[in-house]
Coordinates of N, CA and C in Angstrom, one line a residue:
X1 N 0.0 42.1 127.9 CA -1.1 43.6 126.5 C -2.0 43.8 127.5
X2 N -3.0 44.8 128.3 CA -3.9 44.9 129.1 C -4.7 44.4 127.6
X3 N -6.2 44.5 128.4 CA -6.9 44.6 127.2 C -8.4 45.4 129.2
X4 N -8.8 46.1 128.2 CA -9.9 46.8 128.7 C -11.7 46.0 129.4
X5 N -12.0 46.7 130.6 CA -13.1 46.3 130.7 C -13.6 45.6 129.7
X6 N -14.2 47.2 129.2 CA -15.2 46.7 128.0 C -15.1 45.8 126.2
X7 N -13.8 45.8 126.5 CA -13.5 43.9 125.3 C -13.8 42.9 125.7
X8 N -13.4 42.6 127.2 CA -13.7 41.2 128.0 C -15.2 41.1 128.6
X9 N -15.4 42.0 128.5 CA -17.0 42.0 129.1 C -17.9 42.1 128.4
X10 N -18.6 40.4 127.8 CA -19.5 40.4 126.0 C -20.8 41.1 126.6
X11 N -21.7 42.1 125.9 CA -22.6 42.6 126.0 C -24.2 41.4 126.3
X12 N -24.5 42.1 127.6 CA -25.5 40.7 127.7 C -27.3 41.3 127.2
X13 N -27.8 40.1 127.8 CA -28.7 40.1 126.6 C -29.7 41.9 126.3
X14 N -30.5 42.6 127.3 CA -30.4 43.2 127.5 C -30.3 44.7 126.4
X15 N -28.7 45.0 126.3 CA -27.6 44.9 125.6 C -27.7 44.1 124.2
X16 N -28.2 43.3 123.6 CA -28.3 43.0 122.0 C -30.1 43.9 122.2
X17 N -30.9 43.4 122.6 CA -32.2 43.3 122.4 C -32.8 45.2 122.1
X18 N -32.0 46.1 123.2 CA -31.6 47.5 122.1 C -30.9 47.6 121.6
X19 N -30.4 47.1 120.8 CA -29.7 47.9 120.1 C -30.7 47.4 118.7
X20 N -31.0 45.6 118.4 CA -32.4 45.6 117.7 C -32.9 46.1 117.7
X21 N -33.3 46.3 118.6 CA -35.3 46.9 118.5 C -34.5 49.0 117.5
X22 N -33.4 49.5 117.7 CA -32.8 50.6 117.4 C -32.5 50.4 116.0
X23 N -31.6 49.6 115.1 CA -32.0 49.3 114.4 C -33.3 48.8 114.0
X24 N -34.4 48.5 114.4 CA -34.6 47.7 113.4 C -36.2 49.7 113.0
X25 N -35.7 50.3 114.2 CA -37.3 51.5 114.1 C -36.5 52.1 112.7
X26 N -35.4 52.0 112.9 CA -33.9 53.4 112.3 C -34.5 52.5 110.1
X27 N -34.9 50.9 109.8 CA -35.5 51.1 109.1 C -36.4 51.6 108.5
X28 N -37.6 51.0 109.3 CA -38.9 51.3 109.3 C -38.8 53.1 109.1
X29 N -38.2 53.9 110.0 CA -39.0 55.0 110.0 C -38.1 55.3 107.8
X30 N -36.8 54.7 107.4 CA -36.1 54.8 106.4 C -37.5 54.9 105.5
X31 N -37.7 53.1 105.3 CA -38.6 53.2 104.3 C -40.4 53.9 105.0
X32 N -40.7 54.3 106.1 CA -41.6 54.5 105.9 C -41.4 56.9 104.9
X33 N -40.4 57.4 105.1 CA -40.2 58.5 104.5 C -39.5 58.5 103.2
X34 N -39.9 57.5 102.6 CA -40.0 56.7 101.3 C -40.7 56.6 100.5
X35 N -41.2 55.8 101.4 CA -42.9 56.1 100.0 C -44.0 57.1 101.0
X36 N -44.1 57.8 101.6 CA -43.8 59.4 102.0 C -43.7 60.2 101.0
X37 N -43.2 59.9 100.4 CA -41.8 61.5 99.5 C -42.3 60.6 98.3
X38 N -42.2 59.5 97.7 CA -42.4 59.2 96.4 C -43.4 58.0 96.0
X39 N -44.3 58.8 95.7 CA -46.4 58.6 95.8 C -45.4 56.9 94.4
X40 N -46.3 56.1 94.7 CA -46.3 55.2 93.8 C -47.1 54.9 92.5
X41 N -45.8 54.6 91.5 CA -46.3 54.5 90.0 C -47.8 54.5 89.2
X42 N -48.8 53.6 89.8 CA -49.8 53.6 90.3 C -50.9 54.6 90.5
X43 N -50.6 55.2 91.1 CA -51.3 56.5 92.1 C -50.7 57.6 91.0
X44 N -49.5 57.4 90.3 CA -49.6 59.2 90.0 C -50.1 60.0 88.8
X45 N -51.0 58.4 87.6 CA -51.5 59.0 86.6 C -52.8 59.8 87.3
X46 N -53.3 59.1 88.5 CA -54.7 58.6 88.6 C -55.2 60.6 89.7
X47 N -53.7 60.5 90.7 CA -53.9 61.8 90.8 C -53.6 62.9 89.7
X48 N -53.0 62.9 89.0 CA -52.7 64.0 87.8 C -54.2 64.5 86.8
X49 N -54.7 63.2 86.6 CA -55.8 63.0 86.3 C -57.1 64.0 87.3
X50 N -56.8 64.3 88.5 CA -57.7 64.4 89.3 C -56.9 66.2 89.6
X51 N -56.1 66.1 89.0 CA -54.9 67.9 89.4 C -55.8 68.1 88.0
X52 N -55.6 67.8 87.5 CA -55.6 68.5 86.0 C -57.0 67.6 84.6
X53 N -58.2 68.1 85.3 CA -59.3 67.3 84.4 C -59.2 67.7 83.3
X54 N -59.8 66.4 82.2 CA -59.7 67.1 81.1 C -60.9 67.7 80.7
X55 N -61.3 68.7 79.9 CA -62.3 69.8 80.0 C -63.1 69.0 78.0
X56 N -63.9 68.7 78.9 CA -65.0 68.5 77.0 C -66.0 69.6 76.3
X57 N -65.8 69.7 75.5 CA -66.4 70.3 74.9 C -67.8 70.4 74.2
X58 N -68.9 70.0 75.0 CA -69.6 70.5 73.3 C -70.4 71.5 72.5
X59 N -70.4 71.4 71.5 CA -70.6 73.0 70.6 C -71.7 72.8 70.8
X60 N -72.2 74.4 70.3 CA -73.9 75.2 69.8 C -74.7 74.2 68.6
X61 N -75.2 74.2 69.1 CA -76.2 74.2 67.0 C -75.9 72.2 67.6
X62 N -75.3 71.9 68.7 CA -76.0 70.1 68.8 C -76.7 70.1 69.3
X63 N -77.3 68.8 68.0 CA -78.4 68.7 68.6 C -79.1 67.0 68.8
X64 N -80.3 67.1 70.2 CA -80.1 66.2 71.6 C -81.6 65.9 71.1
X65 N -81.6 64.1 71.1 CA -82.9 64.0 70.7 C -83.3 63.9 72.7
X66 N -85.0 64.1 72.9 CA -85.2 63.7 73.9 C -86.8 63.3 73.7
X67 N -86.5 63.2 75.4 CA -88.1 62.6 75.3 C -89.8 63.5 76.2
X68 N -91.0 64.1 75.6 CA -90.8 64.5 76.9 C -91.7 64.2 77.4
X69 N -91.8 63.9 79.7 CA -92.3 63.5 80.3 C -93.4 63.8 81.1
X70 N -93.9 65.1 80.5 CA -95.0 65.7 81.5 C -95.3 66.8 80.3
X71 N -97.1 65.8 79.9 CA -97.2 67.1 78.9 C -97.9 68.1 79.0
X72 N -98.2 68.7 77.6 CA -98.1 71.0 78.3 C -99.9 71.3 77.1
X73 N -100.2 71.9 77.2 CA -101.0 72.0 77.0 C -101.8 73.4 77.7
X74 N -102.2 74.3 76.1 CA -102.5 75.9 76.8 C -103.0 75.7 77.6
X75 N -104.3 74.9 77.6 CA -105.5 74.9 78.6 C -105.0 74.8 80.4
X76 N -104.6 74.6 80.2 CA -103.7 75.4 81.6 C -102.3 75.6 81.9
X77 N -101.6 75.9 81.3 CA -100.1 76.0 81.1 C -99.7 77.2 81.3
X78 N -98.9 77.9 81.9 CA -98.4 79.3 81.9 C -97.0 79.2 82.6
X79 N -97.1 80.2 82.0 CA -94.9 80.9 82.0 C -94.8 80.4 83.4
X80 N -93.0 80.0 83.6 CA -92.8 79.8 84.3 C -92.9 77.9 85.2
X81 N -93.8 77.7 84.5 CA -93.9 75.8 84.6 C -92.7 75.4 84.0
X82 N -92.3 74.0 85.1 CA -91.3 73.4 84.2 C -91.9 72.1 83.5
X83 N -90.9 71.7 82.7 CA -90.8 71.3 81.6 C -89.4 69.7 81.9
X84 N -90.1 69.2 81.8 CA -88.9 67.3 81.8 C -88.6 66.9 81.2
X85 N -87.4 66.1 80.3 CA -87.0 65.7 79.8 C -86.0 65.2 79.4
X86 N -85.7 63.3 78.5 CA -84.7 62.7 79.1 C -84.2 62.1 77.5
X87 N -82.4 61.7 77.6 CA -82.6 61.9 76.3 C -83.1 59.7 76.2
X88 N -83.5 60.0 74.1 CA -83.2 57.8 74.1 C -82.1 58.4 73.2
X89 N -81.5 59.4 72.9 CA -80.7 58.3 72.2 C -79.1 59.0 72.9
X90 N -77.7 59.0 72.8 CA -76.6 59.2 72.9 C -75.6 60.2 72.1
X91 N -75.0 61.1 72.8 CA -73.9 62.2 71.5 C -72.5 61.8 72.4
X92 N -71.7 61.5 71.2 CA -70.5 60.9 71.2 C -69.6 61.9 70.5
X93 N -68.5 61.7 70.8 CA -67.3 62.8 70.4 C -65.8 61.7 70.4
X94 N -65.6 61.9 69.1 CA -64.1 61.4 69.3 C -64.5 59.8 69.6
X95 N -65.5 58.9 68.7 CA -65.9 57.8 68.9 C -65.6 57.0 71.0
X96 N -66.6 58.6 71.7 CA -66.2 58.4 73.2 C -68.1 59.1 73.2
X97 N -68.1 58.3 74.4 CA -70.2 59.1 74.3 C -69.9 59.7 75.9
X98 N -70.8 60.8 75.6 CA -70.1 61.8 76.3 C -71.0 62.7 77.3
X99 N -72.7 62.2 75.9 CA -74.4 62.2 77.1 C -74.8 61.1 76.5
X100 N -74.8 60.8 78.2 CA -75.1 59.3 78.0 C -76.6 58.9 77.9
X101 N -77.8 57.8 77.5 CA -79.5 57.5 77.1 C -79.6 58.2 78.5
X102 N -80.8 58.2 79.0 CA -81.7 58.1 80.5 C -80.9 59.7 81.1
X103 N -80.3 60.4 79.9 CA -79.7 61.7 81.4 C -80.9 63.0 80.6
X104 N -81.5 63.6 82.3 CA -82.3 64.4 82.6 C -82.1 65.3 81.9
X105 N -83.4 66.5 81.2 CA -83.1 67.6 81.0 C -84.5 68.8 81.8
X106 N -83.8 69.3 81.6 CA -84.8 70.5 82.9 C -85.5 71.7 82.7
X107 N -86.5 72.3 81.8 CA -86.5 74.0 81.5 C -87.8 74.5 82.2
X108 N -88.6 75.1 81.3 CA -89.3 76.1 81.7 C -90.0 77.0 80.9
X109 N -91.7 76.6 80.4 CA -91.9 77.6 79.5 C -92.4 79.2 79.9
X110 N -92.1 80.1 79.1 CA -91.6 81.2 79.4 C -92.7 82.1 77.9
X111 N -93.4 81.5 77.8 CA -94.4 82.2 76.9 C -96.2 81.2 77.7
X112 N -97.3 81.1 77.5 CA -98.6 80.1 77.0 C -99.4 81.2 76.3
X113 N -100.6 80.9 75.3 CA -101.2 81.8 74.9 C -102.6 80.6 74.8
X114 N -103.4 81.0 75.7 CA -104.4 80.0 74.9 C -105.7 80.5 73.4
X115 N -105.6 79.7 72.7 CA -106.8 80.0 71.7 C -107.4 80.6 71.8
X116 N -107.6 82.2 70.3 CA -109.4 82.8 71.3 C -110.3 82.1 70.3
X117 N -111.4 83.6 70.4 CA -113.1 82.8 70.2 C -112.9 82.9 69.3
X118 N -112.1 84.0 68.7 CA -113.1 84.3 67.2 C -111.2 84.7 66.5
X119 N -110.6 84.9 66.4 CA -108.6 84.2 65.2 C -107.6 84.7 66.5
X120 N -107.6 83.6 65.8 CA -105.8 83.5 67.3 C -105.6 81.8 67.6
X121 N -104.9 81.2 67.6 CA -104.3 80.1 67.5 C -103.9 80.1 69.1
X122 N -103.8 78.1 69.9 CA -102.7 78.9 71.4 C -101.2 78.5 70.5
X123 N -100.6 78.7 71.8 CA -98.7 79.0 71.5 C -98.2 78.5 72.8
X124 N -96.9 78.1 72.6 CA -95.9 78.4 74.3 C -94.8 78.1 73.0
X125 N -93.8 78.6 74.1 CA -92.4 78.4 74.6 C -91.6 78.0 75.1
X126 N -90.9 77.6 75.5 CA -90.0 76.7 75.9 C -88.0 77.1 76.0
X127 N -87.9 76.7 77.1 CA -86.3 77.0 77.8 C -85.6 75.6 78.2
X128 N -84.7 74.9 77.6 CA -84.4 74.3 78.3 C -82.7 74.1 79.3
X129 N -82.8 74.8 80.7 CA -81.5 75.3 81.6 C -81.0 74.2 81.7
X130 N -80.8 73.2 82.2 CA -81.0 72.1 83.2 C -80.1 70.6 82.4
X131 N -79.5 70.1 82.7 CA -79.2 69.1 82.5 C -78.2 68.1 83.8
X132 N -78.8 67.0 83.2 CA -78.1 65.7 84.6 C -77.9 64.5 83.9
X133 N -76.9 64.1 84.1 CA -76.6 63.0 84.3 C -76.7 61.6 84.7
X134 N -76.3 60.1 84.5 CA -77.3 59.2 85.7 C -76.5 58.8 87.0
X135 N -75.2 59.6 86.7 CA -74.1 59.5 88.4 C -75.0 60.8 89.4
X136 N -75.7 61.7 88.2 CA -75.8 63.2 89.7 C -75.4 64.0 88.5
X137 N -74.3 63.9 88.1 CA -73.8 65.7 87.6 C -74.5 65.6 87.0
X138 N -74.7 67.5 87.3 CA -75.1 68.6 87.4 C -74.6 69.4 86.2
X139 N -74.6 70.2 84.9 CA -74.4 70.9 84.2 C -76.3 71.9 83.9
X140 N -74.9 73.4 83.4 CA -75.8 73.9 82.7 C -76.4 74.5 80.8
X141 N -76.8 74.4 80.8 CA -76.7 74.8 79.7 C -77.6 75.9 79.0
X142 N -77.9 76.3 77.9 CA -79.5 76.5 76.9 C -79.8 76.7 75.5
X143 N -81.0 76.2 76.2 CA -81.3 74.9 74.5 C -82.3 74.7 74.4
X144 N -83.3 75.0 73.4 CA -84.2 75.3 72.9 C -85.1 73.7 71.9
X145 N -86.2 73.9 71.7 CA -86.6 73.1 70.5 C -86.1 73.3 69.0
X146 N -86.3 72.4 68.2 CA -86.8 72.6 66.7 C -87.6 71.7 66.3
X147 N -87.6 70.7 65.9 CA -88.8 70.3 65.7 C -89.6 68.8 67.1
X148 N -91.2 68.8 66.6 CA -92.0 67.3 67.6 C -92.7 67.1 66.9
X149 N -92.0 65.4 67.5 CA -93.6 64.5 67.2 C -94.8 64.6 67.6
X150 N -96.1 65.3 67.9 CA -96.7 65.0 68.9 C -98.6 64.0 69.2
X151 N -97.9 63.6 66.8 CA -99.2 63.0 67.3 C -100.2 64.1 66.5
X152 N -99.8 64.8 66.8 CA -100.9 66.1 66.4 C -101.1 67.4 65.4
X153 N -101.3 68.6 65.1 CA -101.6 69.4 64.2 C -100.2 70.7 64.2
X154 N -100.3 70.3 65.9 CA -99.1 71.7 65.7 C -97.5 71.4 65.1
X155 N -97.8 73.2 65.4 CA -95.8 73.6 64.4 C -95.4 73.6 65.0
X156 N -93.7 74.4 64.8 CA -93.2 74.1 65.4 C -92.2 75.4 64.9
X157 N -91.7 76.3 65.4 CA -91.6 77.6 64.8 C -89.3 77.6 64.5
X158 N -88.6 78.0 63.7 CA -87.6 78.0 64.1 C -86.6 78.4 65.3
X159 N -87.3 79.2 66.3 CA -87.5 79.5 67.8 C -87.4 79.0 68.7
X160 N -89.0 77.9 68.6 CA -88.9 76.8 68.8 C -90.2 77.1 69.2
X161 N -91.3 78.1 69.1 CA -92.6 78.2 69.3 C -94.0 76.8 69.0
X162 N -93.8 76.2 69.5 CA -95.3 75.4 69.4 C -96.7 75.4 68.8
X163 N -96.9 76.5 67.9 CA -98.1 76.8 67.9 C -99.4 75.7 66.8
X164 N -100.7 75.2 68.0 CA -102.2 74.5 67.9 C -102.9 75.0 66.1
X165 N -103.4 73.9 66.1 CA -103.9 74.2 64.7 C -105.7 75.2 65.0
X166 N -105.2 75.1 63.5 CA -106.2 76.0 63.9 C -108.3 76.1 63.6
X167 N -108.9 76.3 63.8 CA -109.9 76.3 64.1 C -110.9 76.4 63.6
X168 N -110.8 77.2 61.5 CA -111.8 77.1 60.9 C -112.0 76.8 59.7
X169 N -111.6 75.4 59.8 CA -113.0 74.4 58.7 C -113.8 73.6 60.0
X170 N -113.5 73.8 61.7 CA -114.4 73.5 62.2 C -115.6 74.2 62.8
X171 N -115.5 75.8 62.6 CA -116.3 77.1 63.1 C -117.9 76.3 61.2
X172 N -116.2 76.7 60.0 CA -117.5 77.0 59.2 C -118.7 75.1 59.3
X173 N -117.8 73.6 59.9 CA -119.2 73.0 59.9 C -119.5 72.9 61.2
X174 N -119.8 73.7 62.4 CA -120.8 74.3 63.5 C -121.8 74.9 62.8
X175 N -121.2 76.0 61.6 CA -122.4 76.6 61.0 C -123.4 76.4 60.4
X176 N -122.4 75.2 58.9 CA -123.8 74.9 58.5 C -124.3 73.7 59.0
X177 N -123.9 72.9 60.0 CA -124.8 72.2 61.1 C -126.2 72.6 61.6
X178 N -125.7 73.5 62.0 CA -127.2 74.5 62.6 C -128.0 74.8 61.9
X179 N -127.1 75.2 60.6 CA -127.7 76.0 59.5 C -128.8 74.5 59.0
X180 N -128.2 73.8 58.7 CA -129.5 72.8 58.1 C -130.7 73.1 59.4
X181 N -129.8 71.7 61.1 CA -130.9 71.3 61.3 C -131.8 72.4 61.6
X182 N -132.1 73.8 61.3 CA -132.4 75.1 61.6 C -133.6 75.0 60.0
X183 N -133.3 74.5 58.6 CA -133.4 75.0 58.1 C -135.1 73.5 57.9
X184 N -133.9 72.5 58.1 CA -135.4 70.8 58.6 C -136.4 71.7 60.0
X185 N -136.4 71.7 60.7 CA -137.3 71.8 61.8 C -138.4 73.2 61.0
X186 N -137.4 74.3 60.5 CA -138.9 76.0 59.7 C -139.2 74.4 59.1
X187 N -138.7 73.9 58.2 CA -139.7 73.1 57.0 C -140.5 72.0 57.8
X188 N -140.3 72.1 58.8 CA -141.5 70.6 59.4 C -142.3 71.1 58.9
X189 N -142.3 72.6 60.3 CA -143.0 73.0 61.3 C -144.2 74.2 59.8
X190 N -143.2 74.6 58.7 CA -143.8 75.6 57.8 C -143.8 75.6 56.4
X191 N -143.0 74.4 56.1 CA -142.9 74.2 54.3 C -141.8 75.2 54.2
X192 N -141.8 75.6 52.4 CA -140.7 76.5 52.6 C -140.4 77.7 52.8
X193 N -141.6 78.1 53.3 CA -140.9 79.8 54.2 C -140.1 78.7 55.7
X194 N -141.1 78.3 56.1 CA -140.6 78.0 57.3 C -139.1 77.7 57.6
X195 N -138.8 76.9 56.5 CA -137.2 76.2 55.9 C -136.2 77.5 55.9
X196 N -136.5 78.2 54.9 CA -135.7 79.5 54.6 C -135.7 80.6 56.9
X197 N -137.5 80.9 56.6 CA -136.0 80.9 57.9 C -136.0 80.0 59.5
X198 N -136.2 78.8 58.6 CA -135.0 78.5 59.5 C -134.5 77.9 59.7
X199 N -133.5 78.5 58.7 CA -132.4 78.0 58.5 C -131.4 79.1 59.2
X200 N -132.1 81.1 58.8 CA -131.0 81.8 59.2 C -131.2 81.9 60.8
X201 N -132.1 81.1 61.5 CA -132.4 81.2 62.3 C -130.8 79.9 63.5
X202 N -130.9 79.6 62.5 CA -129.7 77.9 62.8 C -128.4 78.8 62.6
X203 N -127.5 79.0 61.2 CA -126.5 79.3 61.2 C -126.5 81.2 62.0
X204 N -127.2 81.5 62.4 CA -127.6 82.7 63.9 C -126.4 82.1 64.8
X205 N -127.6 81.2 65.5 CA -127.2 79.3 66.3 C -125.1 78.8 66.1
X206 N -125.7 79.5 65.4 CA -123.6 78.3 65.2 C -123.0 79.8 65.1
X207 N -123.1 80.1 64.9 CA -122.3 81.6 64.3 C -122.1 81.4 66.0
X208 N -122.9 82.3 66.3 CA -123.0 82.5 68.2 C -122.4 81.7 68.8
X209 N -122.0 80.2 68.7 CA -121.6 79.3 69.6 C -120.0 78.9 69.0
X210 N -119.6 79.6 67.1 CA -118.5 80.1 67.0 C -117.5 80.8 68.2
X211 N -118.9 81.9 68.1 CA -118.1 83.0 69.2 C -117.8 83.2 70.5
X212 N -118.3 82.3 71.3 CA -118.1 81.7 72.2 C -117.4 80.1 72.7
X213 N -117.0 79.8 71.4 CA -116.1 78.8 71.7 C -114.6 78.7 71.3
X214 N -113.7 78.4 71.9 CA -112.2 79.0 71.9 C -111.6 78.5 71.2
X215 N -110.8 78.2 70.0 CA -110.3 77.1 69.1 C -109.7 76.5 69.4
X216 N -108.6 74.8 69.3 CA -108.2 74.2 69.3 C -106.5 75.2 70.4
X217 N -106.7 73.5 70.9 CA -105.0 74.6 72.2 C -104.4 73.4 71.7
X218 N -103.1 74.3 71.8 CA -101.6 73.5 71.2 C -101.4 72.8 72.6
X219 N -100.9 71.9 71.8 CA -100.7 70.3 73.4 C -99.2 70.0 72.8
X220 N -98.7 69.8 73.9 CA -97.4 68.4 73.2 C -98.2 67.0 74.3
X221 N -98.5 66.2 73.9 CA -98.5 65.1 75.4 C -97.0 64.2 75.8
X222 N -97.2 63.6 77.2 CA -95.9 63.2 77.6 C -95.8 62.0 76.9
X223 N -94.8 61.4 76.2 CA -94.1 61.1 74.9 C -94.0 61.3 73.5
X224 N -93.9 63.2 73.5 CA -93.7 63.6 72.7 C -92.4 63.8 72.5
X225 N -91.5 63.5 70.6 CA -90.2 62.9 70.3 C -89.8 64.1 69.8
X226 N -89.0 64.5 71.1 CA -88.6 66.3 69.8 C -86.8 66.6 70.1
X227 N -86.8 67.2 69.1 CA -85.1 67.5 68.9 C -84.9 69.0 69.5
X228 N -83.3 68.6 70.4 CA -83.4 70.0 71.4 C -82.2 70.8 70.5
X229 N -81.5 72.1 70.2 CA -80.6 72.5 70.1 C -79.8 73.2 71.0
X230 N -78.7 73.3 70.7 CA -78.2 74.0 72.1 C -77.5 75.3 71.8
X231 N -78.1 76.2 72.1 CA -77.5 78.1 72.0 C -76.0 78.3 72.4
X232 N -75.8 77.9 73.6 CA -73.9 77.6 73.8 C -73.4 76.9 73.9
X233 N -72.0 77.0 73.7 CA -71.1 75.4 73.9 C -71.8 75.0 75.3
X234 N -71.4 73.8 76.0 CA -71.7 72.9 77.3 C -70.3 73.1 77.8
X235 N -69.6 73.1 78.2 CA -68.2 72.2 79.1 C -68.7 71.5 80.3
X236 N -67.4 70.1 79.5 CA -68.4 69.1 80.7 C -66.5 68.7 81.5
X237 N -66.5 68.9 82.9 CA -65.9 67.4 83.9 C -65.3 66.3 83.0
X238 N -63.7 65.7 82.8 CA -63.6 65.1 81.9 C -64.2 63.8 83.1
X239 N -63.3 64.1 84.3 CA -63.3 63.2 85.2 C -64.8 62.2 86.2
X240 N -65.9 63.5 85.2 CA -67.6 62.4 85.6 C -68.5 62.1 84.4
X241 N -67.5 62.0 83.2 CA -68.1 61.8 82.3 C -67.0 60.0 82.4
X242 N -68.4 58.8 82.5 CA -68.4 57.8 81.4 C -67.3 57.2 80.3
X243 N -66.8 57.0 80.0 CA -66.9 57.4 78.6 C -67.6 56.4 77.5
X244 N -67.4 54.7 78.0 CA -67.8 53.4 77.5 C -69.3 53.5 78.8
X245 N -70.5 54.1 78.6 CA -72.0 54.0 79.3 C -72.3 54.2 78.1
X246 N -72.8 53.8 78.1 CA -73.5 53.9 77.4 C -75.3 54.6 77.5
X247 N -75.4 53.7 79.0 CA -77.0 55.1 79.7 C -78.0 53.4 79.1
X248 N -79.6 53.7 79.7 CA -80.5 52.8 79.8 C -81.5 53.4 79.8
X249 N -81.9 52.9 78.3 CA -83.3 53.2 78.4 C -84.6 53.6 78.8
X250 N -84.9 54.4 79.2 CA -86.6 54.7 79.5 C -87.3 54.0 78.9
X251 N -88.8 54.0 79.4 CA -89.7 53.1 78.9 C -90.7 54.7 78.2
X252 N -91.0 55.0 76.7 CA -91.2 55.7 76.5 C -92.6 55.4 77.1
X253 N -93.5 56.8 77.3 CA -95.2 55.8 77.1 C -95.3 56.8 75.6
X254 N -96.2 56.5 75.0 CA -96.3 56.9 74.1 C -97.3 58.0 73.7
X255 N -97.8 58.2 72.9 CA -98.3 59.6 72.8 C -100.2 58.6 73.3
X256 N -101.0 60.0 73.1 CA -101.9 59.8 73.6 C -102.7 59.6 72.0
X257 N -103.0 59.3 72.1 CA -103.9 59.1 70.4 C -105.5 60.2 70.4
X258 N -104.7 60.9 69.4 CA -106.0 62.0 69.4 C -106.4 63.4 68.2
X259 N -108.2 63.2 68.5 CA -109.3 63.8 67.3 C -108.4 64.2 67.0
X260 N -107.9 64.8 65.1 CA -108.4 65.0 63.6 C -108.6 65.9 63.7

């Protein structure tokens, strides 16, 4: 039986190496195609979360405890001035932290009026419009304060307007003090008749001082604590929220001691 030349001659070393490289490349290509076409199981949930992030709704009416970073006084405040706060208590939902301690809020004054010389109290109003999380995530909001602890006699109405104390008692004291002083000087100079004249002059001087002097300014010192209320809901991106991060409490500057 005749045998062909191809069967008789064994493949040389170069032929065997070429066949080996060919099969190795085909196997690698197959594995690469399989890896590219089918993502790993561990990567699938992460990709799904990024493609369909959880939306977290913080409802309108939610109260947020904040601390004032910069003092406000009707002596120098004007509409458009910025106000800054930070949160000092976390907000949770379904046992998860959605707004941590140490988040920042920014707003602005919408009204500011100095107290009058004869009547009218100092007052101002503010709105908050930006919330910044510790990781830099920023959302728009619409909120206003509802209560404040400033260490003074300021009051706040249901719409967030801060009103300073009245100066009526102080005005009466000023007139009375100058009247008594004038009477004393008149009595020393001219007896009883001089006392009456001096009292009248002193009373007029006190009244003039009242008319030329403004009442107490409305103020919120740095470090004042407030409750703000969300006036409309805000929607948060779940991928940006660290649900187990309580946040970091920032040092609180106590309000200055104020004269009552």
